[in-house]
């Protein structure tokens, strides 16, 4: 049996087809922002520009067989020992140079972290502006194309927009929390690194300080011994010069030596 659609049924079918066509022509919302490589990565080791290590690139060919972690450790130790290159420098001055190096690295690290945060914030704002712009344009399209839409259809449209808005900002909050978590981890990695290098420096400085004061003590003892020997040799030279034959003797010394050697007489009352 053949079935024929009534006029009202044809009208309903045409309306449904038009609605489907309108919905299909809607532009898709902008994709949720994906973190960049710099934003998604976490510093698992300290970058070269903030590390306390000596530049030994001139030895790269000789050290190509050495693992990177050992080369890095050797370079860091070499930097610390380079601060103690002069054995006669006071330990306090060496510590001052090391502290300055730490301050310089910390400044560079803070600058690096600020650049990463600024980049993330700019990307966050760009994604938010794009999404909110799309929501506004989508609303304007809906109102323009459907000026007589009933309340149920309008409610469905705006509920869909609100769902998209909630999903977007929830995703953005997750991205921000992840970024802050990685930033804290990177800061902790850097502070642990600084603590390890400081402990290593303190150990090397203790050995240097003991050697420095032993050397200074020995130099002081040698200086005193040299001064005593100089004074002693000077006194002997004066005595030897006075008794040298053929040279005039000091008159007072000569008179003293010419006093007659007679037996001593006891003093009595006169």
PDB file of N, CA and C in Angstrom, residues 187-248:
ATOM      1  N   UNK A 187      61.021  25.377  40.374  1.00  0.00           N
ATOM      2  CA  UNK A 187      61.659  26.177  41.431  1.00  0.00           C
ATOM      3  C   UNK A 187      62.331  25.274  42.457  1.00  0.00           C
ATOM      4  N   UNK A 188      61.660  24.192  42.836  1.00  0.00           N
ATOM      5  CA  UNK A 188      62.238  23.262  43.799  1.00  0.00           C
ATOM      6  C   UNK A 188      63.485  22.593  43.220  1.00  0.00           C
ATOM      7  N   UNK A 189      63.434  22.236  41.922  1.00  0.00           N
ATOM      8  CA  UNK A 189      64.605  21.640  41.274  1.00  0.00           C
ATOM      9  C   UNK A 189      65.796  22.587  41.335  1.00  0.00           C
ATOM     10  N   UNK A 190      65.538  23.860  41.063  1.00  0.00           N
ATOM     11  CA  UNK A 190      66.623  24.846  41.088  1.00  0.00           C
ATOM     12  C   UNK A 190      67.169  25.022  42.507  1.00  0.00           C
ATOM     13  N   UNK A 191      66.281  25.128  43.486  1.00  0.00           N
ATOM     14  CA  UNK A 191      66.729  25.327  44.863  1.00  0.00           C
ATOM     15  C   UNK A 191      67.510  24.102  45.365  1.00  0.00           C
ATOM     16  N   UNK A 192      67.076  22.901  44.983  1.00  0.00           N
ATOM     17  CA  UNK A 192      67.827  21.694  45.351  1.00  0.00           C
ATOM     18  C   UNK A 192      69.212  21.716  44.715  1.00  0.00           C
ATOM     19  N   UNK A 193      69.259  22.156  43.478  1.00  0.00           N
ATOM     20  CA  UNK A 193      70.548  22.254  42.779  1.00  0.00           C
ATOM     21  C   UNK A 193      71.472  23.239  43.485  1.00  0.00           C
ATOM     22  N   UNK A 194      70.943  24.406  43.839  1.00  0.00           N
ATOM     23  CA  UNK A 194      71.753  25.419  44.535  1.00  0.00           C
ATOM     24  C   UNK A 194      72.245  24.870  45.875  1.00  0.00           C
ATOM     25  N   UNK A 195      71.383  24.153  46.580  1.00  0.00           N
ATOM     26  CA  UNK A 195      71.766  23.592  47.880  1.00  0.00           C
ATOM     27  C   UNK A 195      72.898  22.570  47.713  1.00  0.00           C
ATOM     28  N   UNK A 196      72.808  21.738  46.702  1.00  0.00           N
ATOM     29  CA  UNK A 196      73.853  20.737  46.461  1.00  0.00           C
ATOM     30  C   UNK A 196      75.183  21.402  46.118  1.00  0.00           C
ATOM     31  N   UNK A 197      75.140  22.422  45.249  1.00  0.00           N
ATOM     32  CA  UNK A 197      76.378  23.113  44.876  1.00  0.00           C
ATOM     33  C   UNK A 197      76.955  23.870  46.063  1.00  0.00           C
ATOM     34  N   UNK A 198      76.096  24.421  46.917  1.00  0.00           N
ATOM     35  CA  UNK A 198      76.585  25.133  48.094  1.00  0.00           C
ATOM     36  C   UNK A 198      77.260  24.176  49.060  1.00  0.00           C
ATOM     37  N   UNK A 199      76.662  23.012  49.270  1.00  0.00           N
ATOM     38  CA  UNK A 199      77.288  22.011  50.145  1.00  0.00           C
ATOM     39  C   UNK A 199      78.634  21.567  49.578  1.00  0.00           C
ATOM     40  N   UNK A 200      78.693  21.389  48.273  1.00  0.00           N
ATOM     41  CA  UNK A 200      79.946  20.999  47.628  1.00  0.00           C
ATOM     42  C   UNK A 200      80.995  22.092  47.783  1.00  0.00           C
ATOM     43  N   UNK A 201      80.561  23.337  47.612  1.00  0.00           N
ATOM     44  CA  UNK A 201      81.488  24.464  47.779  1.00  0.00           C
ATOM     45  C   UNK A 201      81.997  24.536  49.218  1.00  0.00           C
ATOM     46  N   UNK A 202      81.095  24.387  50.182  1.00  0.00           N
ATOM     47  CA  UNK A 202      81.503  24.464  51.594  1.00  0.00           C
ATOM     48  C   UNK A 202      82.539  23.392  51.933  1.00  0.00           C
ATOM     49  N   UNK A 203      82.349  22.211  51.372  1.00  0.00           N
ATOM     50  CA  UNK A 203      83.311  21.130  51.617  1.00  0.00           C
ATOM     51  C   UNK A 203      84.679  21.478  51.039  1.00  0.00           C
ATOM     52  N   UNK A 204      84.692  21.996  49.818  1.00  0.00           N
ATOM     53  CA  UNK A 204      85.964  22.385  49.205  1.00  0.00           C
ATOM     54  C   UNK A 204      86.595  23.565  49.943  1.00  0.00           C
ATOM     55  N   UNK A 205      85.758  24.489  50.402  1.00  0.00           N
ATOM     56  CA  UNK A 205      86.296  25.667  51.085  1.00  0.00           C
ATOM     57  C   UNK A 205      86.882  25.295  52.439  1.00  0.00           C
ATOM     58  N   UNK A 206      86.294  24.321  53.121  1.00  0.00           N
ATOM     59  CA  UNK A 206      86.864  23.891  54.410  1.00  0.00           C
ATOM     60  C   UNK A 206      88.276  23.353  54.211  1.00  0.00           C
ATOM     61  N   UNK A 207      88.464  22.537  53.181  1.00  0.00           N
ATOM     62  CA  UNK A 207      89.803  22.010  52.908  1.00  0.00           C
ATOM     63  C   UNK A 207      90.754  23.140  52.532  1.00  0.00           C
ATOM     64  N   UNK A 208      90.267  24.079  51.724  1.00  0.00           N
ATOM     65  CA  UNK A 208      91.106  25.213  51.324  1.00  0.00           C
ATOM     66  C   UNK A 208      91.475  26.058  52.541  1.00  0.00           C
ATOM     67  N   UNK A 209      90.504  26.298  53.433  1.00  0.00           N
ATOM     68  CA  UNK A 209      90.747  27.142  54.612  1.00  0.00           C
ATOM     69  C   UNK A 209      91.802  26.526  55.514  1.00  0.00           C
ATOM     70  N   UNK A 210      91.722  25.204  55.723  1.00  0.00           N
ATOM     71  CA  UNK A 210      92.727  24.537  56.564  1.00  0.00           C
ATOM     72  C   UNK A 210      94.111  24.693  55.952  1.00  0.00           C
ATOM     73  N   UNK A 211      94.209  24.490  54.648  1.00  0.00           N
ATOM     74  CA  UNK A 211      95.510  24.638  53.973  1.00  0.00           C
ATOM     75  C   UNK A 211      95.979  26.092  54.024  1.00  0.00           C
ATOM     76  N   UNK A 212      95.034  27.020  53.855  1.00  0.00           N
ATOM     77  CA  UNK A 212      95.379  28.450  53.835  1.00  0.00           C
ATOM     78  C   UNK A 212      95.982  28.870  55.175  1.00  0.00           C
ATOM     79  N   UNK A 213      95.343  28.494  56.294  1.00  0.00           N
ATOM     80  CA  UNK A 213      95.835  28.927  57.603  1.00  0.00           C
ATOM     81  C   UNK A 213      97.098  28.165  58.014  1.00  0.00           C
ATOM     82  N   UNK A 214      97.235  26.920  57.597  1.00  0.00           N
ATOM     83  CA  UNK A 214      98.494  26.206  57.845  1.00  0.00           C
ATOM     84  C   UNK A 214      99.639  26.898  57.113  1.00  0.00           C
ATOM     85  N   UNK A 215      99.390  27.263  55.885  1.00  0.00           N
ATOM     86  CA  UNK A 215     100.418  27.949  55.102  1.00  0.00           C
ATOM     87  C   UNK A 215     100.743  29.307  55.723  1.00  0.00           C
ATOM     88  N   UNK A 216      99.718  30.019  56.146  1.00  0.00           N
ATOM     89  CA  UNK A 216      99.940  31.334  56.753  1.00  0.00           C
ATOM     90  C   UNK A 216     100.725  31.205  58.059  1.00  0.00           C
ATOM     91  N   UNK A 217     100.407  30.174  58.838  1.00  0.00           N
ATOM     92  CA  UNK A 217     101.124  29.951  60.096  1.00  0.00           C
ATOM     93  C   UNK A 217     102.587  29.643  59.832  1.00  0.00           C
ATOM     94  N   UNK A 218     102.844  28.795  58.853  1.00  0.00           N
ATOM     95  CA  UNK A 218     104.230  28.450  58.519  1.00  0.00           C
ATOM     96  C   UNK A 218     104.999  29.660  57.998  1.00  0.00           C
ATOM     97  N   UNK A 219     104.322  30.501  57.220  1.00  0.00           N
ATOM     98  CA  UNK A 219     104.972  31.708  56.727  1.00  0.00           C
ATOM     99  C   UNK A 219     105.294  32.668  57.873  1.00  0.00           C
ATOM    100  N   UNK A 220     104.405  32.771  58.846  1.00  0.00           N
ATOM    101  CA  UNK A 220     104.654  33.635  60.009  1.00  0.00           C
ATOM    102  C   UNK A 220     105.832  33.100  60.828  1.00  0.00           C
ATOM    103  N   UNK A 221     105.872  31.792  61.020  1.00  0.00           N
ATOM    104  CA  UNK A 221     106.991  31.200  61.774  1.00  0.00           C
ATOM    105  C   UNK A 221     108.311  31.415  61.041  1.00  0.00           C
ATOM    106  N   UNK A 222     108.296  31.261  59.731  1.00  0.00           N
ATOM    107  CA  UNK A 222     109.510  31.477  58.946  1.00  0.00           C
ATOM    108  C   UNK A 222     109.946  32.934  59.017  1.00  0.00           C
ATOM    109  N   UNK A 223     108.969  33.826  58.970  1.00  0.00           N
ATOM    110  CA  UNK A 223     109.286  35.246  59.047  1.00  0.00           C
ATOM    111  C   UNK A 223     109.926  35.587  60.390  1.00  0.00           C
ATOM    112  N   UNK A 224     109.386  35.040  61.487  1.00  0.00           N
ATOM    113  CA  UNK A 224     109.952  35.288  62.805  1.00  0.00           C
ATOM    114  C   UNK A 224     111.346  34.677  62.924  1.00  0.00           C
ATOM    115  N   UNK A 225     111.517  33.481  62.369  1.00  0.00           N
ATOM    116  CA  UNK A 225     112.829  32.843  62.422  1.00  0.00           C
ATOM    117  C   UNK A 225     113.848  33.643  61.618  1.00  0.00           C
ATOM    118  N   UNK A 226     113.437  34.143  60.466  1.00  0.00           N
ATOM    119  CA  UNK A 226     114.348  34.959  59.648  1.00  0.00           C
ATOM    120  C   UNK A 226     114.706  36.257  60.360  1.00  0.00           C
ATOM    121  N   UNK A 227     113.728  36.848  61.025  1.00  0.00           N
ATOM    122  CA  UNK A 227     113.992  38.100  61.754  1.00  0.00           C
ATOM    123  C   UNK A 227     114.946  37.860  62.918  1.00  0.00           C
ATOM    124  N   UNK A 228     114.733  36.731  63.621  1.00  0.00           N
ATOM    125  CA  UNK A 228     115.618  36.409  64.748  1.00  0.00           C
ATOM    126  C   UNK A 228     117.033  36.133  64.257  1.00  0.00           C
ATOM    127  N   UNK A 229     117.135  35.414  63.136  1.00  0.00           N
ATOM    128  CA  UNK A 229     118.463  35.118  62.582  1.00  0.00           C
ATOM    129  C   UNK A 229     119.143  36.394  62.112  1.00  0.00           C
ATOM    130  N   UNK A 230     118.360  37.312  61.544  1.00  0.00           N
ATOM    131  CA  UNK A 230     118.943  38.569  61.081  1.00  0.00           C
ATOM    132  C   UNK A 230     119.483  39.388  62.246  1.00  0.00           C
ATOM    133  N   UNK A 231     118.701  39.443  63.328  1.00  0.00           N
ATOM    134  CA  UNK A 231     119.164  40.196  64.495  1.00  0.00           C
ATOM    135  C   UNK A 231     120.398  39.545  65.114  1.00  0.00           C
ATOM    136  N   UNK A 232     120.398  38.231  65.172  1.00  0.00           N
ATOM    137  CA  UNK A 232     121.531  37.517  65.751  1.00  0.00           C
ATOM    138  C   UNK A 232     122.794  37.728  64.932  1.00  0.00           C
ATOM    139  N   UNK A 233     122.667  37.643  63.623  1.00  0.00           N
ATOM    140  CA  UNK A 233     123.836  37.838  62.768  1.00  0.00           C
ATOM    141  C   UNK A 233     124.319  39.280  62.835  1.00  0.00           C
ATOM    142  N   UNK A 234     123.422  40.231  63.063  1.00  0.00           N
ATOM    143  CA  UNK A 234     123.815  41.622  63.197  1.00  0.00           C
ATOM    144  C   UNK A 234     124.604  41.875  64.459  1.00  0.00           C
ATOM    145  N   UNK A 235     124.190  41.244  65.562  1.00  0.00           N
ATOM    146  CA  UNK A 235     124.907  41.409  66.836  1.00  0.00           C
ATOM    147  C   UNK A 235     126.297  40.796  66.752  1.00  0.00           C
ATOM    148  N   UNK A 236     126.386  39.626  66.107  1.00  0.00           N
ATOM    149  CA  UNK A 236     127.698  38.987  65.969  1.00  0.00           C
ATOM    150  C   UNK A 236     128.625  39.819  65.099  1.00  0.00           C
ATOM    151  N   UNK A 237     128.047  40.461  64.103  1.00  0.00           N
ATOM    152  CA  UNK A 237     128.871  41.291  63.228  1.00  0.00           C
ATOM    153  C   UNK A 237     129.450  42.478  63.973  1.00  0.00           C
ATOM    154  N   UNK A 238     128.655  43.081  64.861  1.00  0.00           N
ATOM    155  CA  UNK A 238     129.144  44.206  65.655  1.00  0.00           C
ATOM    156  C   UNK A 238     130.240  43.763  66.598  1.00  0.00           C
ATOM    157  N   UNK A 239     130.042  42.624  67.255  1.00  0.00           N
ATOM    158  CA  UNK A 239     131.052  42.116  68.197  1.00  0.00           C
ATOM    159  C   UNK A 239     132.330  41.743  67.462  1.00  0.00           C
ATOM    160  N   UNK A 240     132.178  41.090  66.320  1.00  0.00           N
ATOM    161  CA  UNK A 240     133.365  40.706  65.553  1.00  0.00           C
ATOM    162  C   UNK A 240     134.100  41.922  65.024  1.00  0.00           C
ATOM    163  N   UNK A 241     133.388  42.928  64.661  1.00  0.00           N
ATOM    164  CA  UNK A 241     134.027  44.139  64.140  1.00  0.00           C
ATOM    165  C   UNK A 241     134.829  44.846  65.219  1.00  0.00           C
ATOM    166  N   UNK A 242     134.374  44.849  66.472  1.00  0.00           N
ATOM    167  CA  UNK A 242     135.082  45.527  67.570  1.00  0.00           C
ATOM    168  C   UNK A 242     136.372  44.827  67.918  1.00  0.00           C
ATOM    169  N   UNK A 243     136.453  43.526  67.713  1.00  0.00           N
ATOM    170  CA  UNK A 243     137.651  42.781  68.115  1.00  0.00           C
ATOM    171  C   UNK A 243     138.574  42.476  66.954  1.00  0.00           C
ATOM    172  N   UNK A 244     138.311  43.018  65.812  1.00  0.00           N
ATOM    173  CA  UNK A 244     139.162  42.738  64.658  1.00  0.00           C
ATOM    174  C   UNK A 244     140.493  43.464  64.805  1.00  0.00           C
ATOM    175  N   UNK A 245     141.674  42.757  64.736  1.00  0.00           N
ATOM    176  CA  UNK A 245     142.978  43.408  64.892  1.00  0.00           C
ATOM    177  C   UNK A 245     143.220  44.426  63.785  1.00  0.00           C
ATOM    178  N   UNK A 246     143.933  45.519  64.189  1.00  0.00           N
ATOM    179  CA  UNK A 246     144.277  46.544  63.216  1.00  0.00           C
ATOM    180  C   UNK A 246     143.233  47.628  63.077  1.00  0.00           C
ATOM    181  N   UNK A 247     142.056  47.418  63.640  1.00  0.00           N
ATOM    182  CA  UNK A 247     141.020  48.434  63.550  1.00  0.00           C
ATOM    183  C   UNK A 247     140.936  49.176  64.887  1.00  0.00           C
ATOM    184  N   UNK A 248     140.717  50.487  64.889  1.00  0.00           N
ATOM    185  CA  UNK A 248     140.622  51.249  66.139  1.00  0.00           C
ATOM    186  C   UNK A 248     139.475  50.763  66.986  1.00  0.00           C
TER     187      UNK A 248
END
